[in-house]
Short mmCIF file of C-alpha atoms and ligand atoms in Angstrom, two decimals:
data_model
loop_
_atom_site.label_atom_id
_atom_site.label_comp_id
_atom_site.label_asym_id
_atom_site.label_seq_id
_atom_site.Cartn_x
_atom_site.Cartn_y
_atom_site.Cartn_z
CA UNK A 178 65.23 -45.40 -19.62
CA UNK A 179 63.47 -43.17 -17.36
CA UNK A 180 65.01 -40.08 -16.42
CA UNK A 181 65.60 -38.97 -13.23
CA UNK A 182 64.47 -35.46 -12.11
CA UNK A 183 66.31 -32.74 -10.89
CA UNK A 184 66.33 -30.78 -8.28
CA UNK A 185 67.42 -27.64 -8.63
CA UNK A 186 67.75 -24.43 -5.83
CA UNK A 187 70.33 -22.08 -7.29
CA UNK A 188 70.78 -19.85 -4.66
CA UNK A 189 72.04 -17.23 -6.55
CA UNK A 190 74.25 -14.22 -4.25
CA UNK A 191 72.04 -14.26 -0.77
CA UNK A 192 72.10 -15.84 2.13
CA UNK A 193 75.83 -16.06 4.78
CA UNK A 194 76.85 -19.18 6.37
CA UNK A 195 73.91 -18.90 9.09
CA UNK A 196 71.02 -18.58 7.22
CA UNK A 197 72.52 -20.97 5.44
CA UNK A 198 73.57 -23.46 8.42
CA UNK A 199 69.76 -22.69 8.88
CA UNK A 200 68.05 -23.55 5.07
CA UNK A 201 70.45 -27.49 5.11
CA UNK A 202 68.96 -28.05 8.50
CA UNK A 203 65.04 -27.02 7.16
CA UNK A 204 66.06 -28.99 3.97
CA UNK A 205 67.63 -32.86 5.40
CA UNK A 206 65.13 -32.28 8.28
CA UNK A 207 62.42 -32.57 4.95
CA UNK A 208 63.86 -34.81 2.78
CA UNK A 209 62.02 -37.31 2.56
CA UNK A 210 64.04 -41.09 1.68
CA UNK A 211 61.66 -42.18 -0.50
CA UNK A 212 61.61 -39.82 -3.19
CA UNK A 213 63.36 -40.71 -6.53
CA UNK A 214 64.25 -37.63 -7.71
CA UNK A 215 67.68 -36.16 -7.52
CA UNK A 216 68.16 -32.48 -4.99
CA UNK A 217 70.94 -30.29 -6.03
CA UNK A 218 71.53 -26.30 -3.72
CA UNK A 219 74.27 -24.84 -6.61
CA UNK A 220 75.64 -22.05 -3.63
CA UNK A 221 77.45 -19.17 -3.17
CA UNK A 222 81.28 -20.36 -4.34
CA UNK A 223 82.86 -19.26 -0.92
CA UNK A 224 80.31 -21.35 0.73
CA UNK A 225 80.28 -24.63 -0.29
CA UNK A 226 82.34 -26.77 1.75
CA UNK A 227 80.39 -25.66 4.11
CA UNK A 228 76.92 -26.94 2.05
CA UNK A 229 79.92 -29.75 0.93
CA UNK A 230 79.82 -30.57 4.34
CA UNK A 231 76.07 -30.10 5.49
CA UNK A 232 74.67 -32.12 3.37
CA UNK A 233 76.70 -34.86 4.46
CA UNK A 234 75.81 -38.20 4.13
CA UNK A 235 72.24 -37.28 3.52
CA UNK A 236 72.17 -37.61 -1.07
CA UNK A 237 71.42 -34.15 -1.37
CA UNK A 238 74.38 -33.12 -4.58
CA UNK A 239 75.63 -29.66 -4.32
CA UNK A 240 76.81 -26.95 -7.19
CA UNK A 241 78.37 -24.05 -7.90
CA UNK A 242 76.92 -20.70 -10.05
CA UNK A 243 79.67 -20.21 -11.47
CA UNK A 244 83.14 -21.28 -12.80
CA UNK A 245 86.50 -19.76 -15.09
CA UNK A 246 86.05 -21.72 -18.72
CA UNK A 247 90.31 -21.42 -18.01
CA UNK A 248 91.64 -24.34 -16.89
CA UNK A 249 94.09 -21.53 -13.96
CA UNK A 250 96.95 -19.40 -13.93
CA UNK A 251 97.06 -15.43 -13.79
CA UNK A 252 93.15 -15.19 -13.68
CA UNK A 253 92.36 -13.12 -10.69
CA UNK A 254 89.69 -13.66 -9.27
CA UNK A 255 88.55 -16.01 -11.12
CA UNK A 256 87.60 -19.02 -10.25
CA UNK A 257 88.48 -23.21 -11.90
CA UNK A 258 86.82 -26.50 -12.27
CA UNK A 259 88.94 -28.40 -11.31
CA UNK A 260 88.89 -25.58 -8.00
CA UNK A 261 84.57 -26.37 -7.56
CA UNK A 262 85.49 -29.44 -7.79
CA UNK A 263 88.42 -29.97 -5.34
CA UNK A 264 85.91 -28.65 -3.13
CA UNK A 265 83.45 -31.34 -3.43
CA UNK A 266 81.05 -29.24 -6.10
CA UNK A 267 79.56 -31.93 -8.11
CA UNK A 268 77.40 -29.80 -10.08
CA UNK A 269 77.75 -26.23 -12.37
CA UNK A 270 75.55 -23.76 -13.23
CA UNK A 271 76.45 -22.44 -16.91
CA UNK A 272 75.62 -19.48 -18.82
CA UNK A 273 72.53 -17.84 -16.21
CA UNK A 274 70.48 -14.79 -18.13
CA UNK A 275 72.13 -13.32 -15.60
CA UNK A 276 75.57 -13.39 -16.18
CA UNK A 277 75.15 -13.13 -19.90
CA UNK A 278 72.36 -9.64 -19.63
CA UNK A 279 74.47 -8.38 -16.86
CA UNK A 280 78.38 -9.76 -17.24
CA UNK A 281 77.74 -10.21 -20.70
CA UNK A 282 78.18 -13.81 -21.56
CA UNK A 283 77.70 -14.89 -25.26
CA UNK A 284 77.48 -17.76 -25.69
CA UNK A 285 81.13 -18.94 -27.33
CA UNK A 286 82.01 -18.66 -23.22
CA UNK A 287 79.44 -20.28 -22.45
CA UNK A 288 79.79 -23.13 -24.59
CA UNK A 289 83.61 -23.24 -22.94
CA UNK A 290 82.62 -23.24 -19.16
CA UNK A 291 79.70 -25.67 -20.17
CA UNK A 292 83.38 -28.07 -21.36
CA UNK A 293 85.73 -26.81 -18.84
CA UNK A 294 84.12 -28.07 -15.85
CA UNK A 295 83.16 -31.41 -17.87
CA UNK A 296 87.16 -31.89 -17.82
CA UNK A 297 86.96 -31.86 -14.88
CA UNK A 298 84.59 -34.49 -13.51
CA UNK A 299 81.43 -31.79 -12.97
CA UNK A 300 78.24 -31.64 -14.46
CA UNK A 301 77.22 -28.82 -16.33
CA UNK A 302 73.75 -27.54 -16.22
CA UNK A 303 73.90 -25.04 -19.19
CA UNK A 304 70.24 -22.46 -18.72
CA UNK A 305 68.90 -20.92 -21.98
CA UNK A 306 65.90 -19.03 -22.76
CA UNK A 307 64.49 -16.75 -24.61
CA UNK A 308 63.42 -12.67 -23.30
CA UNK A 309 60.30 -11.69 -24.14
CA UNK A 310 60.82 -9.12 -27.40
CA UNK A 311 61.99 -12.62 -28.30
CA UNK A 312 59.05 -14.86 -27.46
CA UNK A 313 57.46 -11.18 -28.56
CA UNK A 314 59.84 -11.19 -32.00
CA UNK A 315 58.19 -14.77 -32.50
CA UNK A 316 62.36 -15.93 -32.25
CA UNK A 317 61.65 -18.35 -29.40
CA UNK A 318 63.80 -21.43 -30.67
CA UNK A 319 66.31 -19.35 -32.58
CA UNK A 320 67.12 -18.41 -29.81
CA UNK A 321 67.36 -20.84 -27.50
CA UNK A 322 68.73 -23.72 -30.79
CA UNK A 323 71.33 -20.68 -31.02
CA UNK A 324 72.47 -21.26 -27.33
CA UNK A 325 72.49 -24.75 -27.25
CA UNK A 326 73.67 -25.32 -31.02
CA UNK A 327 77.06 -22.91 -29.65
CA UNK A 328 77.64 -26.36 -27.78
CA UNK A 329 77.20 -28.92 -30.40
CA UNK A 330 79.26 -26.86 -33.23
CA UNK A 331 82.83 -26.12 -30.75
CA UNK A 332 82.22 -29.56 -29.07
CA UNK A 333 79.72 -32.58 -30.33
CA UNK A 334 76.99 -33.79 -28.99
CA UNK A 335 78.10 -36.06 -26.84
CA UNK A 336 79.67 -33.49 -24.75
CA UNK A 337 76.00 -31.63 -24.64
CA UNK A 338 74.96 -34.94 -24.16
CA UNK A 339 76.84 -35.05 -20.74
CA UNK A 340 74.85 -31.76 -19.46
CA UNK A 341 71.89 -31.22 -18.51
CA UNK A 342 69.76 -28.25 -20.05
CA UNK A 343 67.53 -25.88 -18.65
CA UNK A 344 65.17 -24.03 -20.47
CA UNK A 345 64.88 -19.90 -17.93
CA UNK A 346 62.43 -18.34 -20.19
CA UNK A 347 63.83 -13.99 -19.31
CA UNK A 348 60.45 -12.84 -18.47
CA UNK A 349 59.54 -15.60 -16.47
CA UNK A 350 63.42 -14.83 -13.95
CA UNK A 351 61.95 -13.65 -10.79
CA UNK A 352 59.15 -11.89 -11.83
CA UNK A 353 56.44 -14.33 -10.51
CA UNK A 354 55.77 -15.10 -13.62
CA UNK A 355 56.07 -18.51 -14.88
CA UNK A 356 55.53 -19.75 -18.06
CA UNK A 357 52.27 -22.30 -18.00
CA UNK A 358 52.20 -25.88 -18.44
CA UNK A 359 52.29 -25.88 -22.29
CA UNK A 360 53.88 -22.68 -23.46
CA UNK A 361 56.77 -25.09 -21.47
CA UNK A 362 56.39 -28.65 -22.81
CA UNK A 363 56.20 -27.01 -25.61
CA UNK A 364 59.50 -24.96 -25.40
CA UNK A 365 61.34 -28.67 -23.85
CA UNK A 366 59.47 -30.37 -26.52
CA UNK A 367 60.98 -28.75 -29.52
CA UNK A 368 64.76 -27.95 -27.92
CA UNK A 369 64.53 -32.71 -27.09
CA UNK A 370 63.39 -32.60 -31.09
CA UNK A 371 66.02 -30.35 -31.73
CA UNK A 372 68.82 -32.50 -30.39
CA UNK A 373 67.48 -36.19 -31.77
CA UNK A 374 68.25 -34.73 -34.95
CA UNK A 375 71.82 -35.11 -34.43
CA UNK A 376 71.49 -38.41 -31.47
CA UNK A 377 68.23 -40.10 -30.88
CA UNK A 378 69.98 -41.68 -27.98
CA UNK A 379 71.44 -38.53 -26.44
CA UNK A 380 68.22 -36.95 -27.12
CA UNK A 381 66.34 -38.78 -25.21
CA UNK A 382 68.16 -39.14 -22.72
CA UNK A 383 69.12 -35.49 -21.74
CA UNK A 384 67.05 -34.04 -18.66
CA UNK A 385 65.66 -30.40 -19.33
CA UNK A 386 65.18 -28.59 -15.74
CA UNK A 387 62.45 -25.69 -16.17
CA UNK A 388 63.26 -22.17 -14.26
CA UNK A 389 61.09 -19.36 -13.91
CA UNK A 390 58.87 -18.30 -10.57
CA UNK A 391 58.25 -22.02 -9.49
CA UNK A 392 56.60 -22.63 -6.40
CA UNK A 393 55.07 -24.94 -4.11
CA UNK A 394 51.50 -23.79 -6.32
CA UNK A 395 53.15 -24.53 -9.70
CA UNK A 396 55.74 -27.47 -9.54
CA UNK A 397 53.39 -30.33 -9.89
CA UNK A 398 51.78 -29.00 -13.71
CA UNK A 399 55.04 -28.14 -14.48
CA UNK A 400 56.68 -31.47 -13.01
CA UNK A 401 54.06 -34.07 -14.45
CA UNK A 402 55.63 -32.52 -18.41
CA UNK A 403 56.73 -35.22 -20.72
CA UNK A 404 59.57 -33.16 -21.57
CA UNK A 405 60.43 -31.17 -18.13
CA UNK A 406 62.97 -33.21 -15.80
CA UNK A 407 63.04 -31.32 -12.76
CA UNK A 408 63.84 -26.86 -11.69
CA UNK A 409 66.35 -24.32 -11.67
CA UNK A 410 64.53 -22.75 -8.57
CA UNK A 411 66.03 -19.15 -7.04
CA UNK A 412 63.16 -17.50 -4.98
CA UNK A 413 61.85 -20.62 -3.79
CA UNK A 414 64.54 -22.37 -3.50
CA UNK A 415 65.38 -20.04 -0.49
CA UNK A 416 63.12 -21.02 1.65
CA UNK A 417 63.24 -24.81 3.19
CA UNK A 418 59.52 -25.65 2.75
CA UNK A 419 58.99 -24.55 -0.63
CA UNK A 420 61.94 -25.74 -1.33
CA UNK A 421 61.24 -28.96 0.03
CA UNK A 422 57.19 -28.72 -2.13
CA UNK A 423 58.72 -28.34 -5.28
CA UNK A 424 60.67 -32.17 -4.76
CA UNK A 425 58.03 -33.65 -2.71
CA UNK A 426 56.56 -32.95 -5.94
CA UNK A 427 58.61 -34.46 -8.23
CA UNK A 428 58.14 -37.51 -6.40
P1 13P B 279 63.28 -17.90 -9.48
O1 13P B 279 62.98 -18.52 -8.96
O2 13P B 279 63.43 -16.43 -8.08
O3 13P B 279 62.14 -16.94 -10.62
O4 13P B 279 64.27 -17.77 -10.22
C1 13P B 279 64.68 -18.78 -11.55
C2 13P B 279 66.06 -18.08 -12.03
O5 13P B 279 67.09 -17.71 -12.51
C3 13P B 279 66.54 -20.04 -11.61
O6 13P B 279 68.49 -19.78 -11.68
#
């Protein structure tokens, strides 16, 4: 089985109706239907309906960047999986490092969000990754496995296998400092080997994306690695030409 590559833009808290329309126009115009990869844009929640309208029949997938672990009720300010799904969302990021570090999300909560997404038919993208200190201390895989195991321990490997994993070394996010293709491949291969200890088939079919300063210059080499199944792109996803160049590199 060949894993379909996934190129996902994470717009973070950027843009407005006007710039988003421009960006979507640019992406749609330049998207080549011959490319095999799946293309996803993760927009700020309030703009999801706008983006869903815009993608129309282009085949571009739409996702959110966060969700509540709760199904519904008195949770002021939160947005449920059902709501995201109701307005046309198909994917949702969970456990992005910015959510973990700035909003105190721990791996148990992230696992709950992962599961909540699936209950409403959204595909969760579980973001994992180590800080620079953790890498330098040689604990990269301990950290990454811990973040993944939180889902497996609470909900099982079959649940994990219904989502996507994104390896995003914290030190490479928004820094212009990318993991080398070899560094990224090594972690991706270790993640897959770890999943295989639970279920070889799930390990083989699970898509593992790389994120962290991916751009048109480094995308091709990263995406050529055997265990890198796509990208989660921040900064470069805000410019149509750059995002498209990465989609093109994925083919
Ligand atoms: P940059 O591509 O801006 O480094 O961001 C990566 C990221 O956090 C995607 O989720």
